[in-house]
mmCIF file with all atom_site columns, C-alpha atoms in Angstrom:
data_model
loop_
_atom_site.group_PDB
_atom_site.id
_atom_site.type_symbol
_atom_site.label_atom_id
_atom_site.label_alt_id
_atom_site.label_comp_id
_atom_site.label_asym_id
_atom_site.label_entity_id
_atom_site.label_seq_id
_atom_site.pdbx_PDB_ins_code
_atom_site.Cartn_x
_atom_site.Cartn_y
_atom_site.Cartn_z
_atom_site.occupancy
_atom_site.B_iso_or_equiv
_atom_site.pdbx_formal_charge
_atom_site.auth_seq_id
_atom_site.auth_comp_id
_atom_site.auth_asym_id
_atom_site.auth_atom_id
_atom_site.pdbx_PDB_model_num
ATOM 1   C CA . MET A 1 1   ? -34.159 -6.148  5.629  1.00 88.00 ? 5   MET A CA 1
ATOM 2   C CA . ALA A 1 2   ? -31.057 -4.956  6.054  1.00 89.00 ? 6   ALA A CA 1
ATOM 3   C CA . ALA A 1 3   ? -28.764 -7.978  5.792  1.00 88.00 ? 7   ALA A CA 1
ATOM 4   C CA . ALA A 1 4   ? -30.387 -9.467  2.949  1.00 88.00 ? 8   ALA A CA 1
ATOM 5   C CA . LEU A 1 5   ? -30.013 -6.474  0.575  1.00 91.00 ? 9   LEU A CA 1
ATOM 6   C CA . LYS A 1 6   ? -26.270 -5.876  2.585  1.00 89.00 ? 10  LYS A CA 1
ATOM 7   C CA . ALA A 1 7   ? -27.011 -2.173  2.697  1.00 90.00 ? 11  ALA A CA 1
ATOM 8   C CA . ASP A 1 8   ? -24.535 0.193   3.816  1.00 91.00 ? 12  ASP A CA 1
ATOM 9   C CA . LEU A 1 9   ? -26.804 1.856   6.180  1.00 92.00 ? 13  LEU A CA 1
ATOM 10  C CA . CYS A 1 10  ? -30.262 1.317   7.437  1.00 92.00 ? 14  CYS A CA 1
ATOM 11  C CA . GLU A 1 11  ? -32.129 4.502   9.388  1.00 92.00 ? 15  GLU A CA 1
ATOM 12  C CA . ILE A 1 12  ? -34.435 3.733   11.705 1.00 89.00 ? 16  ILE A CA 1
ATOM 13  C CA . TYR A 1 13  ? -37.094 6.395   12.499 1.00 91.00 ? 17  TYR A CA 1
ATOM 14  C CA . THR A 1 14  ? -39.046 7.312   15.712 1.00 86.00 ? 18  THR A CA 1
ATOM 15  C CA . ASP A 1 15  ? -40.067 9.990   17.659 1.00 85.00 ? 19  ASP A CA 1
ATOM 16  C CA . VAL A 1 16  ? -36.586 11.617  18.929 1.00 84.00 ? 20  VAL A CA 1
ATOM 17  C CA . GLU A 1 17  ? -33.483 12.291  17.245 1.00 89.00 ? 21  GLU A CA 1
ATOM 18  C CA . GLY A 1 18  ? -31.406 9.628   18.932 1.00 90.00 ? 22  GLY A CA 1
ATOM 19  C CA . VAL A 1 19  ? -29.769 8.011   21.191 1.00 89.00 ? 23  VAL A CA 1
ATOM 20  C CA . TYR A 1 20  ? -29.553 10.442  24.704 1.00 88.00 ? 24  TYR A CA 1
ATOM 21  C CA . THR A 1 21  ? -27.143 9.722   27.224 1.00 85.00 ? 25  THR A CA 1
ATOM 22  C CA . THR A 1 22  ? -30.529 9.162   29.381 1.00 82.00 ? 26  THR A CA 1
ATOM 23  C CA . ASP A 1 23  ? -34.259 10.041  28.861 1.00 80.00 ? 27  ASP A CA 1
ATOM 24  C CA . PRO A 1 24  ? -34.195 13.372  27.416 1.00 81.00 ? 28  PRO A CA 1
ATOM 25  C CA . ARG A 1 25  ? -38.193 13.674  29.110 1.00 80.00 ? 29  ARG A CA 1
ATOM 26  C CA . VAL A 1 26  ? -36.709 13.064  32.588 1.00 82.00 ? 30  VAL A CA 1
ATOM 27  C CA . VAL A 1 27  ? -33.454 15.070  32.537 1.00 83.00 ? 31  VAL A CA 1
ATOM 28  C CA . PRO A 1 28  ? -33.550 18.617  30.470 1.00 86.00 ? 32  PRO A CA 1
ATOM 29  C CA . ASP A 1 29  ? -29.628 18.079  29.854 1.00 89.00 ? 33  ASP A CA 1
ATOM 30  C CA . ALA A 1 30  ? -29.433 14.652  28.199 1.00 88.00 ? 34  ALA A CA 1
ATOM 31  C CA . ARG A 1 31  ? -27.201 14.257  25.365 1.00 90.00 ? 35  ARG A CA 1
ATOM 32  C CA . LYS A 1 32  ? -27.725 12.711  21.895 1.00 92.00 ? 36  LYS A CA 1
ATOM 33  C CA . LEU A 1 33  ? -24.858 10.601  21.162 1.00 90.00 ? 37  LEU A CA 1
ATOM 34  C CA . ASP A 1 34  ? -23.531 10.805  17.639 1.00 91.00 ? 38  ASP A CA 1
ATOM 35  C CA . GLU A 1 35  ? -22.599 7.177   17.921 1.00 90.00 ? 39  GLU A CA 1
ATOM 36  C CA . ILE A 1 36  ? -22.819 4.084   20.067 1.00 89.00 ? 40  ILE A CA 1
ATOM 37  C CA . SER A 1 37  ? -22.461 0.842   19.730 1.00 88.00 ? 41  SER A CA 1
ATOM 38  C CA . TYR A 1 38  ? -24.243 -2.594  19.537 1.00 90.00 ? 42  TYR A CA 1
ATOM 39  C CA . ASP A 1 39  ? -23.740 -3.664  22.791 1.00 86.00 ? 43  ASP A CA 1
ATOM 40  C CA . GLU A 1 40  ? -23.778 -0.357  24.651 1.00 85.00 ? 44  GLU A CA 1
ATOM 41  C CA . MET A 1 41  ? -27.208 -0.559  22.817 1.00 85.00 ? 45  MET A CA 1
ATOM 42  C CA . LEU A 1 42  ? -28.347 -3.657  24.025 1.00 85.00 ? 46  LEU A CA 1
ATOM 43  C CA . GLU A 1 43  ? -26.826 -2.768  27.287 1.00 80.00 ? 47  GLU A CA 1
ATOM 44  C CA . PHE A 1 44  ? -29.536 0.402   28.023 1.00 76.00 ? 48  PHE A CA 1
ATOM 45  C CA . GLY A 1 45  ? -32.666 -2.412  26.633 1.00 71.00 ? 49  GLY A CA 1
ATOM 46  C CA . ARG A 1 46  ? -31.784 -4.795  29.549 1.00 67.00 ? 50  ARG A CA 1
ATOM 47  C CA . GLY A 1 47  ? -30.914 -1.538  31.934 1.00 56.00 ? 51  GLY A CA 1
ATOM 48  C CA . GLY A 1 48  ? -34.040 0.444   31.555 1.00 55.00 ? 52  GLY A CA 1
ATOM 49  C CA . SER A 1 49  ? -34.589 2.343   28.586 1.00 53.00 ? 53  SER A CA 1
ATOM 50  C CA . SER A 1 50  ? -37.330 2.198   26.543 1.00 50.00 ? 54  SER A CA 1
ATOM 51  C CA . SER A 1 51  ? -35.603 0.267   23.485 1.00 49.00 ? 55  SER A CA 1
ATOM 52  C CA . ASP A 1 52  ? -37.600 -2.545  22.988 1.00 50.00 ? 56  ASP A CA 1
ATOM 53  C CA . ALA A 1 53  ? -36.052 -3.294  19.700 1.00 72.00 ? 57  ALA A CA 1
ATOM 54  C CA . GLY A 1 54  ? -33.720 -5.349  20.901 1.00 76.00 ? 58  GLY A CA 1
ATOM 55  C CA . ARG A 1 55  ? -33.860 -8.649  18.742 1.00 80.00 ? 59  ARG A CA 1
ATOM 56  C CA . SER A 1 56  ? -33.200 -6.592  15.791 1.00 84.00 ? 60  SER A CA 1
ATOM 57  C CA . ILE A 1 57  ? -29.714 -5.138  17.814 1.00 87.00 ? 61  ILE A CA 1
ATOM 58  C CA . GLU A 1 58  ? -28.051 -8.483  17.912 1.00 88.00 ? 62  GLU A CA 1
ATOM 59  C CA . VAL A 1 59  ? -29.131 -9.416  14.111 1.00 87.00 ? 63  VAL A CA 1
ATOM 60  C CA . ALA A 1 60  ? -27.752 -6.200  13.000 1.00 89.00 ? 64  ALA A CA 1
ATOM 61  C CA . LYS A 1 61  ? -25.054 -6.922  14.696 1.00 91.00 ? 65  LYS A CA 1
ATOM 62  C CA . LYS A 1 62  ? -24.515 -10.452 13.495 1.00 92.00 ? 66  LYS A CA 1
ATOM 63  C CA . TYR A 1 63  ? -24.806 -9.590  9.888  1.00 92.00 ? 67  TYR A CA 1
ATOM 64  C CA . GLY A 1 64  ? -22.532 -6.206  10.434 1.00 91.00 ? 68  GLY A CA 1
ATOM 65  C CA . VAL A 1 65  ? -25.347 -3.806  9.514  1.00 92.00 ? 69  VAL A CA 1
ATOM 66  C CA . VAL A 1 66  ? -24.950 -0.002  10.951 1.00 93.00 ? 70  VAL A CA 1
ATOM 67  C CA . PHE A 1 67  ? -27.817 1.902   11.679 1.00 94.00 ? 71  PHE A CA 1
ATOM 68  C CA . GLU A 1 68  ? -28.487 5.130   12.490 1.00 93.00 ? 72  GLU A CA 1
ATOM 69  C CA . VAL A 1 69  ? -31.708 6.574   14.525 1.00 91.00 ? 73  VAL A CA 1
ATOM 70  C CA . ARG A 1 70  ? -33.435 9.476   13.597 1.00 92.00 ? 74  ARG A CA 1
ATOM 71  C CA . SER A 1 71  ? -36.682 11.325  13.831 1.00 91.00 ? 75  SER A CA 1
ATOM 72  C CA . THR A 1 72  ? -39.609 11.225  11.208 1.00 93.00 ? 76  THR A CA 1
ATOM 73  C CA . PHE A 1 73  ? -40.131 15.162  12.846 1.00 94.00 ? 77  PHE A CA 1
ATOM 74  C CA . SER A 1 74  ? -36.712 16.831  12.132 1.00 90.00 ? 78  SER A CA 1
ATOM 75  C CA . GLN A 1 75  ? -33.534 16.252  9.316  1.00 92.00 ? 79  GLN A CA 1
ATOM 76  C CA . ALA A 1 76  ? -30.909 16.536  11.852 1.00 93.00 ? 80  ALA A CA 1
ATOM 77  C CA . PRO A 1 77  ? -28.599 13.687  12.314 1.00 93.00 ? 81  PRO A CA 1
ATOM 78  C CA . GLY A 1 78  ? -29.164 11.129  14.216 1.00 93.00 ? 82  GLY A CA 1
ATOM 79  C CA . THR A 1 79  ? -27.424 8.483   15.737 1.00 92.00 ? 83  THR A CA 1
ATOM 80  C CA . ARG A 1 80  ? -24.897 5.725   14.672 1.00 93.00 ? 84  ARG A CA 1
ATOM 81  C CA . VAL A 1 81  ? -24.943 2.382   16.131 1.00 92.00 ? 85  VAL A CA 1
ATOM 82  C CA . HIS A 1 82  ? -22.120 0.031   15.014 1.00 91.00 ? 86  HIS A CA 1
ATOM 83  C CA . GLU A 1 83  ? -18.868 -1.876  16.011 1.00 89.00 ? 87  GLU A CA 1
ATOM 84  C CA . GLU A 1 84  ? -17.503 -1.061  19.037 1.00 76.00 ? 88  GLU A CA 1
ATOM 85  C CA . VAL A 1 85  ? -14.288 1.940   18.256 1.00 61.00 ? 89  VAL A CA 1
ATOM 86  C CA . ARG A 1 86  ? -11.081 2.205   19.698 1.00 59.00 ? 90  ARG A CA 1
ATOM 87  C CA . ARG A 1 87  ? -12.808 6.089   21.209 1.00 56.00 ? 91  ARG A CA 1
ATOM 88  C CA . MET A 1 88  ? -15.327 4.049   22.659 1.00 51.00 ? 92  MET A CA 1
ATOM 89  C CA . GLU A 1 89  ? -13.431 2.541   24.886 1.00 55.00 ? 93  GLU A CA 1
ATOM 90  C CA . ASP A 1 90  ? -11.780 5.292   26.070 1.00 60.00 ? 94  ASP A CA 1
ATOM 91  C CA . ALA A 1 91  ? -15.621 6.547   27.691 1.00 55.00 ? 95  ALA A CA 1
ATOM 92  C CA . ALA A 1 92  ? -16.515 5.270   31.535 1.00 58.00 ? 96  ALA A CA 1
ATOM 93  C CA . VAL A 1 93  ? -20.153 6.053   30.802 1.00 60.00 ? 97  VAL A CA 1
ATOM 94  C CA . SER A 1 94  ? -21.861 6.719   27.585 1.00 63.00 ? 98  SER A CA 1
ATOM 95  C CA . GLY A 1 95  ? -25.271 6.916   29.264 1.00 64.00 ? 99  GLY A CA 1
ATOM 96  C CA . ILE A 1 96  ? -27.603 5.522   32.042 1.00 66.00 ? 100 ILE A CA 1
ATOM 97  C CA . ALA A 1 97  ? -30.911 3.905   31.330 1.00 65.00 ? 101 ALA A CA 1
ATOM 98  C CA . PHE A 1 98  ? -33.515 3.621   34.570 1.00 62.00 ? 102 PHE A CA 1
ATOM 99  C CA . ASP A 1 99  ? -36.129 2.394   35.659 1.00 67.00 ? 103 ASP A CA 1
ATOM 100 C CA . ARG A 1 100 ? -37.583 4.121   38.769 1.00 67.00 ? 104 ARG A CA 1
ATOM 101 C CA . LYS A 1 101 ? -39.088 0.696   40.148 1.00 71.00 ? 105 LYS A CA 1
ATOM 102 C CA . GLN A 1 102 ? -35.117 -0.737  40.531 1.00 66.00 ? 106 GLN A CA 1
ATOM 103 C CA . ALA A 1 103 ? -31.772 -0.486  40.615 1.00 67.00 ? 107 ALA A CA 1
ATOM 104 C CA . LYS A 1 104 ? -28.875 -1.912  38.424 1.00 67.00 ? 108 LYS A CA 1
ATOM 105 C CA . ILE A 1 105 ? -24.723 -1.146  39.560 1.00 70.00 ? 109 ILE A CA 1
ATOM 106 C CA . SER A 1 106 ? -22.454 -2.727  37.485 1.00 71.00 ? 110 SER A CA 1
ATOM 107 C CA . ILE A 1 107 ? -18.664 -2.354  38.846 1.00 72.00 ? 111 ILE A CA 1
ATOM 108 C CA . VAL A 1 108 ? -16.136 -3.323  36.798 1.00 73.00 ? 112 VAL A CA 1
ATOM 109 C CA . ASP A 1 109 ? -12.005 -4.167  37.717 1.00 76.00 ? 113 ASP A CA 1
ATOM 110 C CA . ILE A 1 110 ? -12.067 -4.120  41.535 1.00 79.00 ? 114 ILE A CA 1
ATOM 111 C CA . PRO A 1 111 ? -9.764  -6.138  43.511 1.00 82.00 ? 115 PRO A CA 1
ATOM 112 C CA . ASP A 1 112 ? -11.227 -9.496  44.438 1.00 85.00 ? 116 ASP A CA 1
ATOM 113 C CA . ARG A 1 113 ? -10.357 -9.451  47.944 1.00 88.00 ? 117 ARG A CA 1
ATOM 114 C CA . PRO A 1 114 ? -12.011 -9.490  51.099 1.00 90.00 ? 118 PRO A CA 1
ATOM 115 C CA . GLY A 1 115 ? -14.336 -6.793  52.272 1.00 88.00 ? 119 GLY A CA 1
ATOM 116 C CA . VAL A 1 116 ? -13.362 -4.904  49.159 1.00 86.00 ? 120 VAL A CA 1
ATOM 117 C CA . ALA A 1 117 ? -17.241 -5.456  48.007 1.00 81.00 ? 121 ALA A CA 1
ATOM 118 C CA . ALA A 1 118 ? -18.562 -5.138  51.706 1.00 86.00 ? 122 ALA A CA 1
ATOM 119 C CA . LYS A 1 119 ? -16.923 -1.523  51.463 1.00 85.00 ? 123 LYS A CA 1
ATOM 120 C CA . VAL A 1 120 ? -18.726 -0.266  48.289 1.00 81.00 ? 124 VAL A CA 1
ATOM 121 C CA . PHE A 1 121 ? -22.595 -1.402  48.909 1.00 80.00 ? 125 PHE A CA 1
ATOM 122 C CA . SER A 1 122 ? -22.326 -1.052  52.865 1.00 86.00 ? 126 SER A CA 1
ATOM 123 C CA . ALA A 1 123 ? -21.744 2.828   51.803 1.00 80.00 ? 127 ALA A CA 1
ATOM 124 C CA . LEU A 1 124 ? -24.371 2.123   49.158 1.00 76.00 ? 128 LEU A CA 1
ATOM 125 C CA . GLY A 1 125 ? -26.478 1.005   51.259 1.00 77.00 ? 129 GLY A CA 1
ATOM 126 C CA . ARG A 1 126 ? -25.852 3.854   54.554 1.00 78.00 ? 130 ARG A CA 1
ATOM 127 C CA . PRO A 1 127 ? -29.251 6.573   54.484 1.00 77.00 ? 131 PRO A CA 1
ATOM 128 C CA . ALA A 1 128 ? -28.309 9.948   53.369 1.00 68.00 ? 132 ALA A CA 1
ATOM 129 C CA . SER A 1 129 ? -27.095 12.736  55.837 1.00 65.00 ? 133 SER A CA 1
ATOM 130 C CA . THR A 1 130 ? -29.215 15.299  55.289 1.00 57.00 ? 134 THR A CA 1
ATOM 131 C CA . SER A 1 131 ? -28.727 19.063  56.079 1.00 53.00 ? 135 SER A CA 1
ATOM 132 C CA . THR A 1 132 ? -30.054 21.535  57.852 1.00 49.00 ? 136 THR A CA 1
#
């Protein structure tokens, strides 16, 4: 509807004040993001966050609809979702979406040489050392 009306902003009201770096119910120190790109928002959904609005985000991206995720219960500013801006490229990690039953790791810009991936994944596969 916002795209058809050529709205400057679409506000999405929910029970949280915006998009957080991770689930604040699990990680009390999670931070609310002021802004996030469409692609990051879609990746959160694929990564296991509770966002089930993937198709709506895709439509917003296609038509350039800027939207803000806000709380129904608060006047606090929410998280603005829009096309990626230069500042966003500087962040190595925006947030963490998780599902306690699975793990997904994305590694970018590693050298394409034999043995590099093996080093990374063998380290991840080793049992954690325990100290007494």
